[in-house]
Amino acid sequence: MEFDYTQDFASIDFRAQPQRYQVGKGEQGVLTVEPYKSEILPHWKFRTAALAKKSSAEIYSLFLKYKKDDDFVGMDMARKFLQMGFTRARRYANHPSGRKYKKGTNVILPSTNDPEKAKAAQIFYAVYLKAREDKVYKAMKKEWMDRERSLH
């Protein structure tokens, strides 16, 4: 199922209208779904391993709060931010500019290895897996995806 980027994300409160939320693939929608983006984004930092450890713990704490509140959308958004912490730290570990491709081309820039960013990526990845594999989260996600499929 394709992620619908045509929704008017600026005007939708996904806590008040959770039925409008789409899981999508990977990190899709992570920077558009409110009020969750505004709740989680201030905690999202991956520049160093120490920041990644603090950040991933804070985001996982939000994941657990959303779980306690039976809020699948919040849980999924926290999971997406943890995944994005991993992918962004990994990208910057490999490419200091954050750009993988030479501007305007499909040519991959030379890869480096920043051990600090690589460690930050590992920290985020471990916490991301903990969230992704949470039994309650997995059951809620399956139910959500089954409902999405039945509507389309």
PDB file of N, CA, C and O in Angstrom, residues 100-141:
ATOM      1  N   LYS A 100      24.879  11.147   0.230  1.00  0.00           N
ATOM      2  CA  LYS A 100      25.428   9.889  -0.274  1.00  0.00           C
ATOM      3  C   LYS A 100      25.825  10.017  -1.741  1.00  0.00           C
ATOM      4  O   LYS A 100      26.790   9.407  -2.192  1.00  0.00           O
ATOM      5  N   TYR A 101      25.061  10.823  -2.498  1.00  0.00           N
ATOM      6  CA  TYR A 101      25.277  10.930  -3.941  1.00  0.00           C
ATOM      7  C   TYR A 101      25.842  12.294  -4.318  1.00  0.00           C
ATOM      8  O   TYR A 101      25.529  13.306  -3.699  1.00  0.00           O
ATOM      9  N   LYS A 102      26.669  12.290  -5.362  1.00  0.00           N
ATOM     10  CA  LYS A 102      27.158  13.541  -5.930  1.00  0.00           C
ATOM     11  C   LYS A 102      25.947  14.314  -6.423  1.00  0.00           C
ATOM     12  O   LYS A 102      25.051  13.755  -7.057  1.00  0.00           O
ATOM     13  N   LYS A 103      25.907  15.609  -6.090  1.00  0.00           N
ATOM     14  CA  LYS A 103      24.744  16.440  -6.392  1.00  0.00           C
ATOM     15  C   LYS A 103      24.309  16.309  -7.852  1.00  0.00           C
ATOM     16  O   LYS A 103      25.111  16.434  -8.767  1.00  0.00           O
ATOM     17  N   GLY A 104      23.011  16.031  -8.021  1.00  0.00           N
ATOM     18  CA  GLY A 104      22.425  15.955  -9.351  1.00  0.00           C
ATOM     19  C   GLY A 104      22.734  14.683 -10.115  1.00  0.00           C
ATOM     20  O   GLY A 104      22.450  14.604 -11.308  1.00  0.00           O
ATOM     21  N   THR A 105      23.334  13.681  -9.442  1.00  0.00           N
ATOM     22  CA  THR A 105      23.688  12.442 -10.144  1.00  0.00           C
ATOM     23  C   THR A 105      23.301  11.230  -9.290  1.00  0.00           C
ATOM     24  O   THR A 105      22.850  11.374  -8.156  1.00  0.00           O
ATOM     25  N   ASN A 106      23.546  10.071  -9.861  1.00  0.00           N
ATOM     26  CA  ASN A 106      23.394   8.817  -9.117  1.00  0.00           C
ATOM     27  C   ASN A 106      24.756   8.263  -8.703  1.00  0.00           C
ATOM     28  O   ASN A 106      24.873   7.100  -8.344  1.00  0.00           O
ATOM     29  N   VAL A 107      25.778   9.100  -8.777  1.00  0.00           N
ATOM     30  CA  VAL A 107      27.136   8.688  -8.436  1.00  0.00           C
ATOM     31  C   VAL A 107      27.312   8.748  -6.919  1.00  0.00           C
ATOM     32  O   VAL A 107      27.127   9.802  -6.297  1.00  0.00           O
ATOM     33  N   ILE A 108      27.673   7.611  -6.326  1.00  0.00           N
ATOM     34  CA  ILE A 108      27.867   7.548  -4.874  1.00  0.00           C
ATOM     35  C   ILE A 108      29.209   8.176  -4.523  1.00  0.00           C
ATOM     36  O   ILE A 108      30.245   7.864  -5.119  1.00  0.00           O
ATOM     37  N   LEU A 109      29.161   9.083  -3.548  1.00  0.00           N
ATOM     38  CA  LEU A 109      30.386   9.739  -3.079  1.00  0.00           C
ATOM     39  C   LEU A 109      31.256   8.736  -2.318  1.00  0.00           C
ATOM     40  O   LEU A 109      30.741   7.743  -1.793  1.00  0.00           O
ATOM     41  N   PRO A 110      32.560   9.006  -2.229  1.00  0.00           N
ATOM     42  CA  PRO A 110      33.436   8.095  -1.478  1.00  0.00           C
ATOM     43  C   PRO A 110      32.959   7.944  -0.033  1.00  0.00           C
ATOM     44  O   PRO A 110      32.495   8.896   0.584  1.00  0.00           O
ATOM     45  N   SER A 111      33.085   6.741   0.458  1.00  0.00           N
ATOM     46  CA  SER A 111      32.629   6.434   1.806  1.00  0.00           C
ATOM     47  C   SER A 111      33.776   6.570   2.806  1.00  0.00           C
ATOM     48  O   SER A 111      34.920   6.255   2.491  1.00  0.00           O
ATOM     49  N   THR A 112      33.440   7.056   3.997  1.00  0.00           N
ATOM     50  CA  THR A 112      34.410   7.144   5.084  1.00  0.00           C
ATOM     51  C   THR A 112      33.850   6.312   6.238  1.00  0.00           C
ATOM     52  O   THR A 112      32.820   5.668   6.091  1.00  0.00           O
ATOM     53  N   ASN A 113      34.516   6.347   7.370  1.00  0.00           N
ATOM     54  CA  ASN A 113      33.944   5.681   8.538  1.00  0.00           C
ATOM     55  C   ASN A 113      34.232   6.528   9.766  1.00  0.00           C
ATOM     56  O   ASN A 113      35.362   6.551  10.245  1.00  0.00           O
ATOM     57  N   ASP A 114      33.221   7.213  10.243  1.00  0.00           N
ATOM     58  CA  ASP A 114      33.332   8.005  11.462  1.00  0.00           C
ATOM     59  C   ASP A 114      32.921   7.092  12.617  1.00  0.00           C
ATOM     60  O   ASP A 114      31.743   6.770  12.768  1.00  0.00           O
ATOM     61  N   PRO A 115      33.878   6.647  13.430  1.00  0.00           N
ATOM     62  CA  PRO A 115      33.564   5.680  14.488  1.00  0.00           C
ATOM     63  C   PRO A 115      32.551   6.199  15.515  1.00  0.00           C
ATOM     64  O   PRO A 115      31.762   5.430  16.056  1.00  0.00           O
ATOM     65  N   GLU A 116      32.553   7.495  15.772  1.00  0.00           N
ATOM     66  CA  GLU A 116      31.602   8.073  16.732  1.00  0.00           C
ATOM     67  C   GLU A 116      30.172   7.977  16.205  1.00  0.00           C
ATOM     68  O   GLU A 116      29.245   7.578  16.912  1.00  0.00           O
ATOM     69  N   LYS A 117      29.986   8.329  14.926  1.00  0.00           N
ATOM     70  CA  LYS A 117      28.654   8.231  14.318  1.00  0.00           C
ATOM     71  C   LYS A 117      28.238   6.763  14.160  1.00  0.00           C
ATOM     72  O   LYS A 117      27.066   6.427  14.315  1.00  0.00           O
ATOM     73  N   ALA A 118      29.200   5.901  13.873  1.00  0.00           N
ATOM     74  CA  ALA A 118      28.901   4.474  13.753  1.00  0.00           C
ATOM     75  C   ALA A 118      28.405   3.924  15.094  1.00  0.00           C
ATOM     76  O   ALA A 118      27.446   3.143  15.140  1.00  0.00           O
ATOM     77  N   LYS A 119      29.020   4.367  16.178  1.00  0.00           N
ATOM     78  CA  LYS A 119      28.581   3.930  17.502  1.00  0.00           C
ATOM     79  C   LYS A 119      27.183   4.488  17.801  1.00  0.00           C
ATOM     80  O   LYS A 119      26.334   3.787  18.354  1.00  0.00           O
ATOM     81  N   ALA A 120      26.939   5.735  17.435  1.00  0.00           N
ATOM     82  CA  ALA A 120      25.609   6.332  17.613  1.00  0.00           C
ATOM     83  C   ALA A 120      24.571   5.512  16.849  1.00  0.00           C
ATOM     84  O   ALA A 120      23.477   5.249  17.362  1.00  0.00           O
ATOM     85  N   ALA A 121      24.919   5.090  15.633  1.00  0.00           N
ATOM     86  CA  ALA A 121      24.005   4.273  14.832  1.00  0.00           C
ATOM     87  C   ALA A 121      23.711   2.951  15.531  1.00  0.00           C
ATOM     88  O   ALA A 121      22.553   2.509  15.584  1.00  0.00           O
ATOM     89  N   GLN A 122      24.732   2.318  16.081  1.00  0.00           N
ATOM     90  CA  GLN A 122      24.540   1.046  16.791  1.00  0.00           C
ATOM     91  C   GLN A 122      23.614   1.216  17.992  1.00  0.00           C
ATOM     92  O   GLN A 122      22.769   0.360  18.258  1.00  0.00           O
ATOM     93  N   ILE A 123      23.770   2.304  18.709  1.00  0.00           N
ATOM     94  CA  ILE A 123      22.932   2.578  19.884  1.00  0.00           C
ATOM     95  C   ILE A 123      21.473   2.707  19.460  1.00  0.00           C
ATOM     96  O   ILE A 123      20.580   2.088  20.035  1.00  0.00           O
ATOM     97  N   PHE A 124      21.230   3.524  18.444  1.00  0.00           N
ATOM     98  CA  PHE A 124      19.862   3.695  17.957  1.00  0.00           C
ATOM     99  C   PHE A 124      19.297   2.373  17.429  1.00  0.00           C
ATOM    100  O   PHE A 124      18.135   2.050  17.657  1.00  0.00           O
ATOM    101  N   TYR A 125      20.123   1.611  16.730  1.00  0.00           N
ATOM    102  CA  TYR A 125      19.636   0.364  16.142  1.00  0.00           C
ATOM    103  C   TYR A 125      19.170  -0.613  17.223  1.00  0.00           C
ATOM    104  O   TYR A 125      18.116  -1.245  17.078  1.00  0.00           O
ATOM    105  N   ALA A 126      19.914  -0.725  18.287  1.00  0.00           N
ATOM    106  CA  ALA A 126      19.544  -1.644  19.375  1.00  0.00           C
ATOM    107  C   ALA A 126      18.201  -1.248  19.991  1.00  0.00           C
ATOM    108  O   ALA A 126      17.345  -2.104  20.248  1.00  0.00           O
ATOM    109  N   VAL A 127      17.977   0.038  20.201  1.00  0.00           N
ATOM    110  CA  VAL A 127      16.727   0.502  20.803  1.00  0.00           C
ATOM    111  C   VAL A 127      15.588   0.390  19.786  1.00  0.00           C
ATOM    112  O   VAL A 127      14.462   0.014  20.136  1.00  0.00           O
ATOM    113  N   TYR A 128      15.884   0.670  18.530  1.00  0.00           N
ATOM    114  CA  TYR A 128      14.891   0.500  17.458  1.00  0.00           C
ATOM    115  C   TYR A 128      14.393  -0.944  17.424  1.00  0.00           C
ATOM    116  O   TYR A 128      13.182  -1.193  17.354  1.00  0.00           O
ATOM    117  N   LEU A 129      15.310  -1.906  17.497  1.00  0.00           N
ATOM    118  CA  LEU A 129      14.912  -3.311  17.482  1.00  0.00           C
ATOM    119  C   LEU A 129      14.037  -3.658  18.682  1.00  0.00           C
ATOM    120  O   LEU A 129      13.070  -4.418  18.559  1.00  0.00           O
ATOM    121  N   LYS A 130      14.375  -3.099  19.839  1.00  0.00           N
ATOM    122  CA  LYS A 130      13.583  -3.343  21.041  1.00  0.00           C
ATOM    123  C   LYS A 130      12.138  -2.866  20.837  1.00  0.00           C
ATOM    124  O   LYS A 130      11.191  -3.559  21.197  1.00  0.00           O
ATOM    125  N   ALA A 131      11.988  -1.695  20.229  1.00  0.00           N
ATOM    126  CA  ALA A 131      10.642  -1.169  19.960  1.00  0.00           C
ATOM    127  C   ALA A 131       9.955  -1.997  18.876  1.00  0.00           C
ATOM    128  O   ALA A 131       8.806  -2.416  19.030  1.00  0.00           O
ATOM    129  N   ARG A 132      10.652  -2.250  17.791  1.00  0.00           N
ATOM    130  CA  ARG A 132      10.062  -2.975  16.658  1.00  0.00           C
ATOM    131  C   ARG A 132       9.602  -4.379  17.045  1.00  0.00           C
ATOM    132  O   ARG A 132       8.592  -4.872  16.543  1.00  0.00           O
ATOM    133  N   GLU A 133      10.327  -5.013  17.950  1.00  0.00           N
ATOM    134  CA  GLU A 133      10.018  -6.387  18.336  1.00  0.00           C
ATOM    135  C   GLU A 133       9.122  -6.484  19.573  1.00  0.00           C
ATOM    136  O   GLU A 133       8.797  -7.593  20.002  1.00  0.00           O
ATOM    137  N   ASP A 134       8.716  -5.361  20.128  1.00  0.00           N
ATOM    138  CA  ASP A 134       7.813  -5.365  21.281  1.00  0.00           C
ATOM    139  C   ASP A 134       6.535  -6.120  20.904  1.00  0.00           C
ATOM    140  O   ASP A 134       5.907  -5.829  19.874  1.00  0.00           O
ATOM    141  N   LYS A 135       6.137  -7.090  21.739  1.00  0.00           N
ATOM    142  CA  LYS A 135       4.989  -7.945  21.406  1.00  0.00           C
ATOM    143  C   LYS A 135       3.692  -7.161  21.271  1.00  0.00           C
ATOM    144  O   LYS A 135       2.895  -7.420  20.364  1.00  0.00           O
ATOM    145  N   VAL A 136       3.472  -6.214  22.147  1.00  0.00           N
ATOM    146  CA  VAL A 136       2.250  -5.411  22.067  1.00  0.00           C
ATOM    147  C   VAL A 136       2.273  -4.567  20.786  1.00  0.00           C
ATOM    148  O   VAL A 136       1.277  -4.510  20.057  1.00  0.00           O
ATOM    149  N   TYR A 137       3.412  -3.942  20.506  1.00  0.00           N
ATOM    150  CA  TYR A 137       3.539  -3.141  19.289  1.00  0.00           C
ATOM    151  C   TYR A 137       3.273  -4.007  18.052  1.00  0.00           C
ATOM    152  O   TYR A 137       2.522  -3.612  17.153  1.00  0.00           O
ATOM    153  N   LYS A 138       3.890  -5.184  17.999  1.00  0.00           N
ATOM    154  CA  LYS A 138       3.729  -6.051  16.831  1.00  0.00           C
ATOM    155  C   LYS A 138       2.267  -6.451  16.632  1.00  0.00           C
ATOM    156  O   LYS A 138       1.767  -6.451  15.503  1.00  0.00           O
ATOM    157  N   ALA A 139       1.580  -6.761  17.715  1.00  0.00           N
ATOM    158  CA  ALA A 139       0.166  -7.146  17.618  1.00  0.00           C
ATOM    159  C   ALA A 139      -0.679  -5.962  17.152  1.00  0.00           C
ATOM    160  O   ALA A 139      -1.563  -6.119  16.290  1.00  0.00           O
ATOM    161  N   MET A 140      -0.407  -4.781  17.709  1.00  0.00           N
ATOM    162  CA  MET A 140      -1.158  -3.592  17.307  1.00  0.00           C
ATOM    163  C   MET A 140      -0.884  -3.249  15.844  1.00  0.00           C
ATOM    164  O   MET A 140      -1.792  -2.860  15.108  1.00  0.00           O
ATOM    165  N   LYS A 141       0.364  -3.391  15.425  1.00  0.00           N
ATOM    166  CA  LYS A 141       0.707  -3.084  14.031  1.00  0.00           C
ATOM    167  C   LYS A 141       0.011  -4.052  13.088  1.00  0.00           C
ATOM    168  O   LYS A 141      -0.535  -3.631  12.054  1.00  0.00           O
TER     169      LYS A 141
END
